[in-house]
Amino acid sequence: MVDAEALFAAHQSGLVRYLSRAVGHPDTARDLTQDVFVRVVASEALPGTDGERRAWIFRIARNLAIDYRRRQQVRAEDGRPIELARRAGQDTSMAINEALAGLDAVDRDVFLMREVAGLSYAEIAVACDLTNDAVRSRIHRARLQLRAQLRDPLAAAREKPLRNR
Amino acid sequence: MDTHDVISAFIDNEPFDAGELARALAQPGGRDLLLDLVALRALVQEDGMAPAPAAKSGAATRTAWMAVGFLAASIIFALATALVLPGMLRQRVPDAPPRPDRVVTFDTAGSGNAQ
């Protein structure tokens, strides 16, 4: 029997953060998080360890995000407006979102799973069907690209006390 | 492969080769890259959407579980009704008319002579 409530409590926050960045809209991220848990509850068995479970849940989330982005792309091609993650007056947010949007889709997913959801390289490798070395390489490549595009916000961030979390 | 990816592994608490890290940090721009990557993490995490408050998410979870419970109860009630009600109706409406337990008769002969 799947203890959906315990899983929801353990992973909801990380999923919402990851999906918010992955689809660019917090409300959509919350809806997709609900969809993730609907699928989790519907499954008959869970992976054994916590790490495997987390990787499996984020794999579901990633697939939902990919489907969502695909639908949004179709809508954009149809000429209908797509959702924008921009919040008025938040230049840094806009810059980060635009820089993330410029990343390769897989690079963006591995970067977000690590940076906003805190998954290990091994968990990301399972979630994204990659090797650990590929995850390490893609995360670094994403960081270099973001660094190049976010020079001013990074310079401002370095003025403040930093903490490696 | 970028030789500086050992810096990423280092800030991510992943296994890394200490000598490789030392060489990466000794290269021009190595230390600057380390600081930028830590700053990038701070930037992305601070800007990221704050998770829903625990109380709110707990309430939402409770509401969702209550809805599931209500739905399950409704289904059980409907099934029970569908199974039991036809039997009850059959008992209450038998084919033969009920036997009378009291007989009332009217004497119409004497009613016209009243007054």
JSON list of N, CA, C and O in Angstrom, two decimals, chain B residues 37-92:
[
{"chain": "B", "resi": 37, "resn": "LEU", "atom": "N", "xyz": [29.74, 30.13, -9.01]},
{"chain": "B", "resi": 37, "resn": "LEU", "atom": "CA", "xyz": [28.79, 29.01, -8.95]},
{"chain": "B", "resi": 37, "resn": "LEU", "atom": "C", "xyz": [28.04, 28.99, -7.62]},
{"chain": "B", "resi": 37, "resn": "LEU", "atom": "O", "xyz": [26.86, 28.66, -7.58]},
{"chain": "B", "resi": 38, "resn": "VAL", "atom": "N", "xyz": [28.74, 29.37, -6.56]},
{"chain": "B", "resi": 38, "resn": "VAL", "atom": "CA", "xyz": [28.05, 29.45, -5.26]},
{"chain": "B", "resi": 38, "resn": "VAL", "atom": "C", "xyz": [27.05, 30.62, -5.29]},
{"chain": "B", "resi": 38, "resn": "VAL", "atom": "O", "xyz": [25.91, 30.50, -4.80]},
{"chain": "B", "resi": 39, "resn": "ALA", "atom": "N", "xyz": [27.44, 31.73, -5.92]},
{"chain": "B", "resi": 39, "resn": "ALA", "atom": "CA", "xyz": [26.53, 32.87, -6.04]},
{"chain": "B", "resi": 39, "resn": "ALA", "atom": "C", "xyz": [25.33, 32.52, -6.92]},
{"chain": "B", "resi": 39, "resn": "ALA", "atom": "O", "xyz": [24.20, 32.93, -6.64]},
{"chain": "B", "resi": 40, "resn": "LEU", "atom": "N", "xyz": [25.59, 31.75, -7.97]},
{"chain": "B", "resi": 40, "resn": "LEU", "atom": "CA", "xyz": [24.49, 31.33, -8.86]},
{"chain": "B", "resi": 40, "resn": "LEU", "atom": "C", "xyz": [23.47, 30.50, -8.09]},
{"chain": "B", "resi": 40, "resn": "LEU", "atom": "O", "xyz": [22.26, 30.68, -8.23]},
{"chain": "B", "resi": 41, "resn": "ARG", "atom": "N", "xyz": [23.98, 29.61, -7.25]},
{"chain": "B", "resi": 41, "resn": "ARG", "atom": "CA", "xyz": [23.07, 28.79, -6.43]},
{"chain": "B", "resi": 41, "resn": "ARG", "atom": "C", "xyz": [22.21, 29.70, -5.54]},
{"chain": "B", "resi": 41, "resn": "ARG", "atom": "O", "xyz": [21.00, 29.53, -5.46]},
{"chain": "B", "resi": 42, "resn": "ALA", "atom": "N", "xyz": [22.86, 30.66, -4.89]},
{"chain": "B", "resi": 42, "resn": "ALA", "atom": "CA", "xyz": [22.11, 31.57, -4.01]},
{"chain": "B", "resi": 42, "resn": "ALA", "atom": "C", "xyz": [21.06, 32.33, -4.80]},
{"chain": "B", "resi": 42, "resn": "ALA", "atom": "O", "xyz": [19.91, 32.47, -4.37]},
{"chain": "B", "resi": 43, "resn": "LEU", "atom": "N", "xyz": [21.46, 32.77, -5.99]},
{"chain": "B", "resi": 43, "resn": "LEU", "atom": "CA", "xyz": [20.55, 33.56, -6.84]},
{"chain": "B", "resi": 43, "resn": "LEU", "atom": "C", "xyz": [19.32, 32.73, -7.23]},
{"chain": "B", "resi": 43, "resn": "LEU", "atom": "O", "xyz": [18.18, 33.20, -7.09]},
{"chain": "B", "resi": 44, "resn": "VAL", "atom": "N", "xyz": [19.55, 31.53, -7.70]},
{"chain": "B", "resi": 44, "resn": "VAL", "atom": "CA", "xyz": [18.44, 30.69, -8.17]},
{"chain": "B", "resi": 44, "resn": "VAL", "atom": "C", "xyz": [17.55, 30.25, -7.01]},
{"chain": "B", "resi": 44, "resn": "VAL", "atom": "O", "xyz": [16.33, 30.25, -7.11]},
{"chain": "B", "resi": 45, "resn": "GLN", "atom": "N", "xyz": [18.17, 29.91, -5.88]},
{"chain": "B", "resi": 45, "resn": "GLN", "atom": "CA", "xyz": [17.37, 29.44, -4.75]},
{"chain": "B", "resi": 45, "resn": "GLN", "atom": "C", "xyz": [16.60, 30.57, -4.09]},
{"chain": "B", "resi": 45, "resn": "GLN", "atom": "O", "xyz": [15.46, 30.39, -3.68]},
{"chain": "B", "resi": 46, "resn": "GLU", "atom": "N", "xyz": [17.22, 31.74, -3.98]},
{"chain": "B", "resi": 46, "resn": "GLU", "atom": "CA", "xyz": [16.53, 32.86, -3.34]},
{"chain": "B", "resi": 46, "resn": "GLU", "atom": "C", "xyz": [15.39, 33.36, -4.20]},
{"chain": "B", "resi": 46, "resn": "GLU", "atom": "O", "xyz": [14.35, 33.76, -3.71]},
{"chain": "B", "resi": 47, "resn": "ASP", "atom": "N", "xyz": [15.62, 33.32, -5.51]},
{"chain": "B", "resi": 47, "resn": "ASP", "atom": "CA", "xyz": [14.58, 33.83, -6.41]},
{"chain": "B", "resi": 47, "resn": "ASP", "atom": "C", "xyz": [13.46, 32.82, -6.61]},
{"chain": "B", "resi": 47, "resn": "ASP", "atom": "O", "xyz": [12.35, 33.18, -6.95]},
{"chain": "B", "resi": 48, "resn": "GLY", "atom": "N", "xyz": [13.78, 31.55, -6.36]},
{"chain": "B", "resi": 48, "resn": "GLY", "atom": "CA", "xyz": [12.79, 30.50, -6.60]},
{"chain": "B", "resi": 48, "resn": "GLY", "atom": "C", "xyz": [11.55, 30.71, -5.75]},
{"chain": "B", "resi": 48, "resn": "GLY", "atom": "O", "xyz": [11.58, 31.33, -4.69]},
{"chain": "B", "resi": 49, "resn": "MET", "atom": "N", "xyz": [10.46, 30.16, -6.24]},
{"chain": "B", "resi": 49, "resn": "MET", "atom": "CA", "xyz": [9.21, 30.32, -5.51]},
{"chain": "B", "resi": 49, "resn": "MET", "atom": "C", "xyz": [9.29, 29.65, -4.15]},
{"chain": "B", "resi": 49, "resn": "MET", "atom": "O", "xyz": [9.74, 28.52, -4.04]},
{"chain": "B", "resi": 50, "resn": "ALA", "atom": "N", "xyz": [8.88, 30.37, -3.12]},
{"chain": "B", "resi": 50, "resn": "ALA", "atom": "CA", "xyz": [8.89, 29.78, -1.78]},
{"chain": "B", "resi": 50, "resn": "ALA", "atom": "C", "xyz": [7.89, 28.64, -1.72]},
{"chain": "B", "resi": 50, "resn": "ALA", "atom": "O", "xyz": [6.82, 28.73, -2.29]},
{"chain": "B", "resi": 51, "resn": "PRO", "atom": "N", "xyz": [8.25, 27.56, -1.03]},
{"chain": "B", "resi": 51, "resn": "PRO", "atom": "CA", "xyz": [7.29, 26.46, -0.92]},
{"chain": "B", "resi": 51, "resn": "PRO", "atom": "C", "xyz": [6.05, 26.89, -0.15]},
{"chain": "B", "resi": 51, "resn": "PRO", "atom": "O", "xyz": [6.11, 27.81, 0.67]},
{"chain": "B", "resi": 52, "resn": "ALA", "atom": "N", "xyz": [4.96, 26.25, -0.43]},
{"chain": "B", "resi": 52, "resn": "ALA", "atom": "CA", "xyz": [3.71, 26.58, 0.25]},
{"chain": "B", "resi": 52, "resn": "ALA", "atom": "C", "xyz": [3.88, 26.40, 1.75]},
{"chain": "B", "resi": 52, "resn": "ALA", "atom": "O", "xyz": [4.56, 25.46, 2.18]},
{"chain": "B", "resi": 53, "resn": "PRO", "atom": "N", "xyz": [3.31, 27.29, 2.57]},
{"chain": "B", "resi": 53, "resn": "PRO", "atom": "CA", "xyz": [3.41, 27.14, 4.01]},
{"chain": "B", "resi": 53, "resn": "PRO", "atom": "C", "xyz": [2.91, 25.77, 4.45]},
{"chain": "B", "resi": 53, "resn": "PRO", "atom": "O", "xyz": [1.96, 25.24, 3.89]},
{"chain": "B", "resi": 54, "resn": "ALA", "atom": "N", "xyz": [3.55, 25.24, 5.51]},
{"chain": "B", "resi": 54, "resn": "ALA", "atom": "CA", "xyz": [3.21, 23.89, 5.94]},
{"chain": "B", "resi": 54, "resn": "ALA", "atom": "C", "xyz": [1.75, 23.76, 6.33]},
{"chain": "B", "resi": 54, "resn": "ALA", "atom": "O", "xyz": [1.08, 22.80, 5.98]},
{"chain": "B", "resi": 55, "resn": "ALA", "atom": "N", "xyz": [1.24, 24.79, 7.06]},
{"chain": "B", "resi": 55, "resn": "ALA", "atom": "CA", "xyz": [-0.15, 24.71, 7.50]},
{"chain": "B", "resi": 55, "resn": "ALA", "atom": "C", "xyz": [-1.09, 24.67, 6.32]},
{"chain": "B", "resi": 55, "resn": "ALA", "atom": "O", "xyz": [-2.04, 23.89, 6.30]},
{"chain": "B", "resi": 56, "resn": "LYS", "atom": "N", "xyz": [-0.78, 25.50, 5.32]},
{"chain": "B", "resi": 56, "resn": "LYS", "atom": "CA", "xyz": [-1.65, 25.57, 4.16]},
{"chain": "B", "resi": 56, "resn": "LYS", "atom": "C", "xyz": [-1.62, 24.24, 3.40]},
{"chain": "B", "resi": 56, "resn": "LYS", "atom": "O", "xyz": [-2.65, 23.71, 3.02]},
{"chain": "B", "resi": 57, "resn": "SER", "atom": "N", "xyz": [-0.40, 23.72, 3.21]},
{"chain": "B", "resi": 57, "resn": "SER", "atom": "CA", "xyz": [-0.32, 22.47, 2.46]},
{"chain": "B", "resi": 57, "resn": "SER", "atom": "C", "xyz": [-0.95, 21.33, 3.25]},
{"chain": "B", "resi": 57, "resn": "SER", "atom": "O", "xyz": [-1.57, 20.44, 2.69]},
{"chain": "B", "resi": 58, "resn": "GLY", "atom": "N", "xyz": [-0.81, 21.38, 4.60]},
{"chain": "B", "resi": 58, "resn": "GLY", "atom": "CA", "xyz": [-1.43, 20.36, 5.42]},
{"chain": "B", "resi": 58, "resn": "GLY", "atom": "C", "xyz": [-2.94, 20.42, 5.31]},
{"chain": "B", "resi": 58, "resn": "GLY", "atom": "O", "xyz": [-3.60, 19.38, 5.18]},
{"chain": "B", "resi": 59, "resn": "ALA", "atom": "N", "xyz": [-3.47, 21.64, 5.32]},
{"chain": "B", "resi": 59, "resn": "ALA", "atom": "CA", "xyz": [-4.92, 21.80, 5.18]},
{"chain": "B", "resi": 59, "resn": "ALA", "atom": "C", "xyz": [-5.39, 21.28, 3.83]},
{"chain": "B", "resi": 59, "resn": "ALA", "atom": "O", "xyz": [-6.41, 20.61, 3.72]},
{"chain": "B", "resi": 60, "resn": "ALA", "atom": "N", "xyz": [-4.60, 21.61, 2.79]},
{"chain": "B", "resi": 60, "resn": "ALA", "atom": "CA", "xyz": [-4.96, 21.14, 1.45]},
{"chain": "B", "resi": 60, "resn": "ALA", "atom": "C", "xyz": [-4.95, 19.62, 1.40]},
{"chain": "B", "resi": 60, "resn": "ALA", "atom": "O", "xyz": [-5.82, 18.99, 0.80]},
{"chain": "B", "resi": 61, "resn": "THR", "atom": "N", "xyz": [-3.94, 19.03, 2.07]},
{"chain": "B", "resi": 61, "resn": "THR", "atom": "CA", "xyz": [-3.86, 17.57, 2.08]},
{"chain": "B", "resi": 61, "resn": "THR", "atom": "C", "xyz": [-5.05, 16.98, 2.80]},
{"chain": "B", "resi": 61, "resn": "THR", "atom": "O", "xyz": [-5.66, 16.02, 2.33]},
{"chain": "B", "resi": 62, "resn": "ARG", "atom": "N", "xyz": [-5.37, 17.59, 3.97]},
{"chain": "B", "resi": 62, "resn": "ARG", "atom": "CA", "xyz": [-6.52, 17.09, 4.73]},
{"chain": "B", "resi": 62, "resn": "ARG", "atom": "C", "xyz": [-7.79, 17.17, 3.90]},
{"chain": "B", "resi": 62, "resn": "ARG", "atom": "O", "xyz": [-8.60, 16.24, 3.86]},
{"chain": "B", "resi": 63, "resn": "THR", "atom": "N", "xyz": [-7.96, 18.31, 3.21]},
{"chain": "B", "resi": 63, "resn": "THR", "atom": "CA", "xyz": [-9.15, 18.50, 2.39]},
{"chain": "B", "resi": 63, "resn": "THR", "atom": "C", "xyz": [-9.21, 17.43, 1.30]},
{"chain": "B", "resi": 63, "resn": "THR", "atom": "O", "xyz": [-10.26, 16.84, 1.03]},
{"chain": "B", "resi": 64, "resn": "ALA", "atom": "N", "xyz": [-8.06, 17.16, 0.69]},
{"chain": "B", "resi": 64, "resn": "ALA", "atom": "CA", "xyz": [-8.02, 16.16, -0.38]},
{"chain": "B", "resi": 64, "resn": "ALA", "atom": "C", "xyz": [-8.39, 14.79, 0.17]},
{"chain": "B", "resi": 64, "resn": "ALA", "atom": "O", "xyz": [-9.17, 14.05, -0.45]},
{"chain": "B", "resi": 65, "resn": "TRP", "atom": "N", "xyz": [-7.86, 14.44, 1.35]},
{"chain": "B", "resi": 65, "resn": "TRP", "atom": "CA", "xyz": [-8.15, 13.13, 1.92]},
{"chain": "B", "resi": 65, "resn": "TRP", "atom": "C", "xyz": [-9.61, 13.04, 2.36]},
{"chain": "B", "resi": 65, "resn": "TRP", "atom": "O", "xyz": [-10.23, 11.98, 2.24]},
{"chain": "B", "resi": 66, "resn": "MET", "atom": "N", "xyz": [-10.17, 14.16, 2.85]},
{"chain": "B", "resi": 66, "resn": "MET", "atom": "CA", "xyz": [-11.59, 14.16, 3.20]},
{"chain": "B", "resi": 66, "resn": "MET", "atom": "C", "xyz": [-12.44, 13.94, 1.97]},
{"chain": "B", "resi": 66, "resn": "MET", "atom": "O", "xyz": [-13.43, 13.20, 2.00]},
{"chain": "B", "resi": 67, "resn": "ALA", "atom": "N", "xyz": [-12.05, 14.57, 0.87]},
{"chain": "B", "resi": 67, "resn": "ALA", "atom": "CA", "xyz": [-12.81, 14.40, -0.38]},
{"chain": "B", "resi": 67, "resn": "ALA", "atom": "C", "xyz": [-12.75, 12.94, -0.84]},
{"chain": "B", "resi": 67, "resn": "ALA", "atom": "O", "xyz": [-13.76, 12.37, -1.28]},
{"chain": "B", "resi": 68, "resn": "VAL", "atom": "N", "xyz": [-11.56, 12.35, -0.73]},
{"chain": "B", "resi": 68, "resn": "VAL", "atom": "CA", "xyz": [-11.41, 10.94, -1.12]},
{"chain": "B", "resi": 68, "resn": "VAL", "atom": "C", "xyz": [-12.28, 10.06, -0.23]},
{"chain": "B", "resi": 68, "resn": "VAL", "atom": "O", "xyz": [-12.97, 9.15, -0.70]},
{"chain": "B", "resi": 69, "resn": "GLY", "atom": "N", "xyz": [-12.28, 10.34, 1.08]},
{"chain": "B", "resi": 69, "resn": "GLY", "atom": "CA", "xyz": [-13.09, 9.57, 2.03]},
{"chain": "B", "resi": 69, "resn": "GLY", "atom": "C", "xyz": [-14.57, 9.70, 1.74]},
{"chain": "B", "resi": 69, "resn": "GLY", "atom": "O", "xyz": [-15.31, 8.71, 1.74]},
{"chain": "B", "resi": 70, "resn": "PHE", "atom": "N", "xyz": [-15.00, 10.94, 1.43]},
{"chain": "B", "resi": 70, "resn": "PHE", "atom": "CA", "xyz": [-16.40, 11.18, 1.12]},
{"chain": "B", "resi": 70, "resn": "PHE", "atom": "C", "xyz": [-16.81, 10.42, -0.14]},
{"chain": "B", "resi": 70, "resn": "PHE", "atom": "O", "xyz": [-17.87, 9.80, -0.21]},
{"chain": "B", "resi": 71, "resn": "LEU", "atom": "N", "xyz": [-15.91, 10.45, -1.14]},
{"chain": "B", "resi": 71, "resn": "LEU", "atom": "CA", "xyz": [-16.19, 9.75, -2.39]},
{"chain": "B", "resi": 71, "resn": "LEU", "atom": "C", "xyz": [-16.31, 8.25, -2.15]},
{"chain": "B", "resi": 71, "resn": "LEU", "atom": "O", "xyz": [-17.24, 7.60, -2.66]},
{"chain": "B", "resi": 72, "resn": "ALA", "atom": "N", "xyz": [-15.39, 7.71, -1.36]},
{"chain": "B", "resi": 72, "resn": "ALA", "atom": "CA", "xyz": [-15.42, 6.27, -1.07]},
{"chain": "B", "resi": 72, "resn": "ALA", "atom": "C", "xyz": [-16.71, 5.91, -0.33]},
{"chain": "B", "resi": 72, "resn": "ALA", "atom": "O", "xyz": [-17.36, 4.90, -0.65]},
{"chain": "B", "resi": 73, "resn": "ALA", "atom": "N", "xyz": [-17.10, 6.73, 0.66]},
{"chain": "B", "resi": 73, "resn": "ALA", "atom": "CA", "xyz": [-18.33, 6.48, 1.42]},
{"chain": "B", "resi": 73, "resn": "ALA", "atom": "C", "xyz": [-19.54, 6.52, 0.50]},
{"chain": "B", "resi": 73, "resn": "ALA", "atom": "O", "xyz": [-20.46, 5.70, 0.62]},
{"chain": "B", "resi": 74, "resn": "SER", "atom": "N", "xyz": [-19.55, 7.48, -0.44]},
{"chain": "B", "resi": 74, "resn": "SER", "atom": "CA", "xyz": [-20.67, 7.60, -1.38]},
{"chain": "B", "resi": 74, "resn": "SER", "atom": "C", "xyz": [-20.80, 6.36, -2.25]},
{"chain": "B", "resi": 74, "resn": "SER", "atom": "O", "xyz": [-21.89, 5.85, -2.49]},
{"chain": "B", "resi": 75, "resn": "ILE", "atom": "N", "xyz": [-19.65, 5.86, -2.70]},
{"chain": "B", "resi": 75, "resn": "ILE", "atom": "CA", "xyz": [-19.66, 4.66, -3.56]},
{"chain": "B", "resi": 75, "resn": "ILE", "atom": "C", "xyz": [-20.17, 3.46, -2.78]},
{"chain": "B", "resi": 75, "resn": "ILE", "atom": "O", "xyz": [-21.02, 2.70, -3.27]},
{"chain": "B", "resi": 76, "resn": "ILE", "atom": "N", "xyz": [-19.70, 3.30, -1.53]},
{"chain": "B", "resi": 76, "resn": "ILE", "atom": "CA", "xyz": [-20.14, 2.17, -0.70]},
{"chain": "B", "resi": 76, "resn": "ILE", "atom": "C", "xyz": [-21.64, 2.26, -0.45]},
{"chain": "B", "resi": 76, "resn": "ILE", "atom": "O", "xyz": [-22.37, 1.28, -0.55]},
{"chain": "B", "resi": 77, "resn": "PHE", "atom": "N", "xyz": [-22.13, 3.46, -0.14]},
{"chain": "B", "resi": 77, "resn": "PHE", "atom": "CA", "xyz": [-23.56, 3.66, 0.12]},
{"chain": "B", "resi": 77, "resn": "PHE", "atom": "C", "xyz": [-24.38, 3.32, -1.12]},
{"chain": "B", "resi": 77, "resn": "PHE", "atom": "O", "xyz": [-25.41, 2.63, -1.03]},
{"chain": "B", "resi": 78, "resn": "ALA", "atom": "N", "xyz": [-23.90, 3.77, -2.28]},
{"chain": "B", "resi": 78, "resn": "ALA", "atom": "CA", "xyz": [-24.63, 3.50, -3.52]},
{"chain": "B", "resi": 78, "resn": "ALA", "atom": "C", "xyz": [-24.69, 2.01, -3.81]},
{"chain": "B", "resi": 78, "resn": "ALA", "atom": "O", "xyz": [-25.73, 1.47, -4.21]},
{"chain": "B", "resi": 79, "resn": "LEU", "atom": "N", "xyz": [-23.57, 1.32, -3.61]},
{"chain": "B", "resi": 79, "resn": "LEU", "atom": "CA", "xyz": [-23.53, -0.12, -3.85]},
{"chain": "B", "resi": 79, "resn": "LEU", "atom": "C", "xyz": [-24.46, -0.85, -2.88]},
{"chain": "B", "resi": 79, "resn": "LEU", "atom": "O", "xyz": [-25.21, -1.75, -3.28]},
{"chain": "B", "resi": 80, "resn": "ALA", "atom": "N", "xyz": [-24.39, -0.45, -1.61]},
{"chain": "B", "resi": 80, "resn": "ALA", "atom": "CA", "xyz": [-25.23, -1.10, -0.60]},
{"chain": "B", "resi": 80, "resn": "ALA", "atom": "C", "xyz": [-26.70, -0.89, -0.93]},
{"chain": "B", "resi": 80, "resn": "ALA", "atom": "O", "xyz": [-27.52, -1.81, -0.84]},
{"chain": "B", "resi": 81, "resn": "THR", "atom": "N", "xyz": [-27.04, 0.32, -1.34]},
{"chain": "B", "resi": 81, "resn": "THR", "atom": "CA", "xyz": [-28.43, 0.62, -1.69]},
{"chain": "B", "resi": 81, "resn": "THR", "atom": "C", "xyz": [-28.89, -0.22, -2.87]},
{"chain": "B", "resi": 81, "resn": "THR", "atom": "O", "xyz": [-29.98, -0.80, -2.87]},
{"chain": "B", "resi": 82, "resn": "ALA", "atom": "N", "xyz": [-28.02, -0.34, -3.86]},
{"chain": "B", "resi": 82, "resn": "ALA", "atom": "CA", "xyz": [-28.37, -1.10, -5.06]},
{"chain": "B", "resi": 82, "resn": "ALA", "atom": "C", "xyz": [-28.57, -2.57, -4.74]},
{"chain": "B", "resi": 82, "resn": "ALA", "atom": "O", "xyz": [-29.39, -3.24, -5.36]},
{"chain": "B", "resi": 83, "resn": "LEU", "atom": "N", "xyz": [-27.83, -3.08, -3.77]},
{"chain": "B", "resi": 83, "resn": "LEU", "atom": "CA", "xyz": [-27.93, -4.50, -3.43]},
{"chain": "B", "resi": 83, "resn": "LEU", "atom": "C", "xyz": [-29.11, -4.81, -2.50]},
{"chain": "B", "resi": 83, "resn": "LEU", "atom": "O", "xyz": [-29.78, -5.82, -2.64]},
{"chain": "B", "resi": 84, "resn": "VAL", "atom": "N", "xyz": [-29.36, -3.91, -1.53]},
{"chain": "B", "resi": 84, "resn": "VAL", "atom": "CA", "xyz": [-30.33, -4.20, -0.46]},
{"chain": "B", "resi": 84, "resn": "VAL", "atom": "C", "xyz": [-31.74, -3.73, -0.81]},
{"chain": "B", "resi": 84, "resn": "VAL", "atom": "O", "xyz": [-32.72, -4.41, -0.52]},
{"chain": "B", "resi": 85, "resn": "LEU", "atom": "N", "xyz": [-31.84, -2.58, -1.47]},
{"chain": "B", "resi": 85, "resn": "LEU", "atom": "CA", "xyz": [-33.15, -1.97, -1.70]},
{"chain": "B", "resi": 85, "resn": "LEU", "atom": "C", "xyz": [-34.11, -2.85, -2.50]},
{"chain": "B", "resi": 85, "resn": "LEU", "atom": "O", "xyz": [-35.28, -2.99, -2.11]},
{"chain": "B", "resi": 86, "resn": "PRO", "atom": "N", "xyz": [-33.68, -3.51, -3.58]},
{"chain": "B", "resi": 86, "resn": "PRO", "atom": "CA", "xyz": [-34.64, -4.36, -4.32]},
{"chain": "B", "resi": 86, "resn": "PRO", "atom": "C", "xyz": [-35.23, -5.46, -3.44]},
{"chain": "B", "resi": 86, "resn": "PRO", "atom": "O", "xyz": [-36.43, -5.74, -3.53]},
{"chain": "B", "resi": 87, "resn": "GLY", "atom": "N", "xyz": [-34.41, -6.05, -2.57]},
{"chain": "B", "resi": 87, "resn": "GLY", "atom": "CA", "xyz": [-34.90, -7.07, -1.65]},
{"chain": "B", "resi": 87, "resn": "GLY", "atom": "C", "xyz": [-35.94, -6.54, -0.70]},
{"chain": "B", "resi": 87, "resn": "GLY", "atom": "O", "xyz": [-36.98, -7.17, -0.45]},
{"chain": "B", "resi": 88, "resn": "MET", "atom": "N", "xyz": [-35.68, -5.34, -0.17]},
{"chain": "B", "resi": 88, "resn": "MET", "atom": "CA", "xyz": [-36.63, -4.72, 0.76]},
{"chain": "B", "resi": 88, "resn": "MET", "atom": "C", "xyz": [-37.96, -4.43, 0.06]},
{"chain": "B", "resi": 88, "resn": "MET", "atom": "O", "xyz": [-39.03, -4.64, 0.61]},
{"chain": "B", "resi": 89, "resn": "LEU", "atom": "N", "xyz": [-37.86, -3.94, -1.18]},
{"chain": "B", "resi": 89, "resn": "LEU", "atom": "CA", "xyz": [-39.08, -3.62, -1.91]},
{"chain": "B", "resi": 89, "resn": "LEU", "atom": "C", "xyz": [-39.90, -4.88, -2.19]},
{"chain": "B", "resi": 89, "resn": "LEU", "atom": "O", "xyz": [-41.12, -4.88, -2.11]},
{"chain": "B", "resi": 90, "resn": "ARG", "atom": "N", "xyz": [-39.18, -5.98, -2.49]},
{"chain": "B", "resi": 90, "resn": "ARG", "atom": "CA", "xyz": [-39.90, -7.24, -2.75]},
{"chain": "B", "resi": 90, "resn": "ARG", "atom": "C", "xyz": [-40.66, -7.70, -1.50]},
{"chain": "B", "resi": 90, "resn": "ARG", "atom": "O", "xyz": [-41.76, -8.20, -1.58]},
{"chain": "B", "resi": 91, "resn": "GLN", "atom": "N", "xyz": [-40.04, -7.49, -0.33]},
{"chain": "B", "resi": 91, "resn": "GLN", "atom": "CA", "xyz": [-40.70, -7.91, 0.91]},
{"chain": "B", "resi": 91, "resn": "GLN", "atom": "C", "xyz": [-41.95, -7.08, 1.18]},
{"chain": "B", "resi": 91, "resn": "GLN", "atom": "O", "xyz": [-42.95, -7.56, 1.65]},
{"chain": "B", "resi": 92, "resn": "ARG", "atom": "N", "xyz": [-41.87, -5.79, 0.89]},
{"chain": "B", "resi": 92, "resn": "ARG", "atom": "CA", "xyz": [-42.97, -4.90, 1.22]},
{"chain": "B", "resi": 92, "resn": "ARG", "atom": "C", "xyz": [-44.13, -5.02, 0.23]},
{"chain": "B", "resi": 92, "resn": "ARG", "atom": "O", "xyz": [-45.25, -4.66, 0.50]}
]
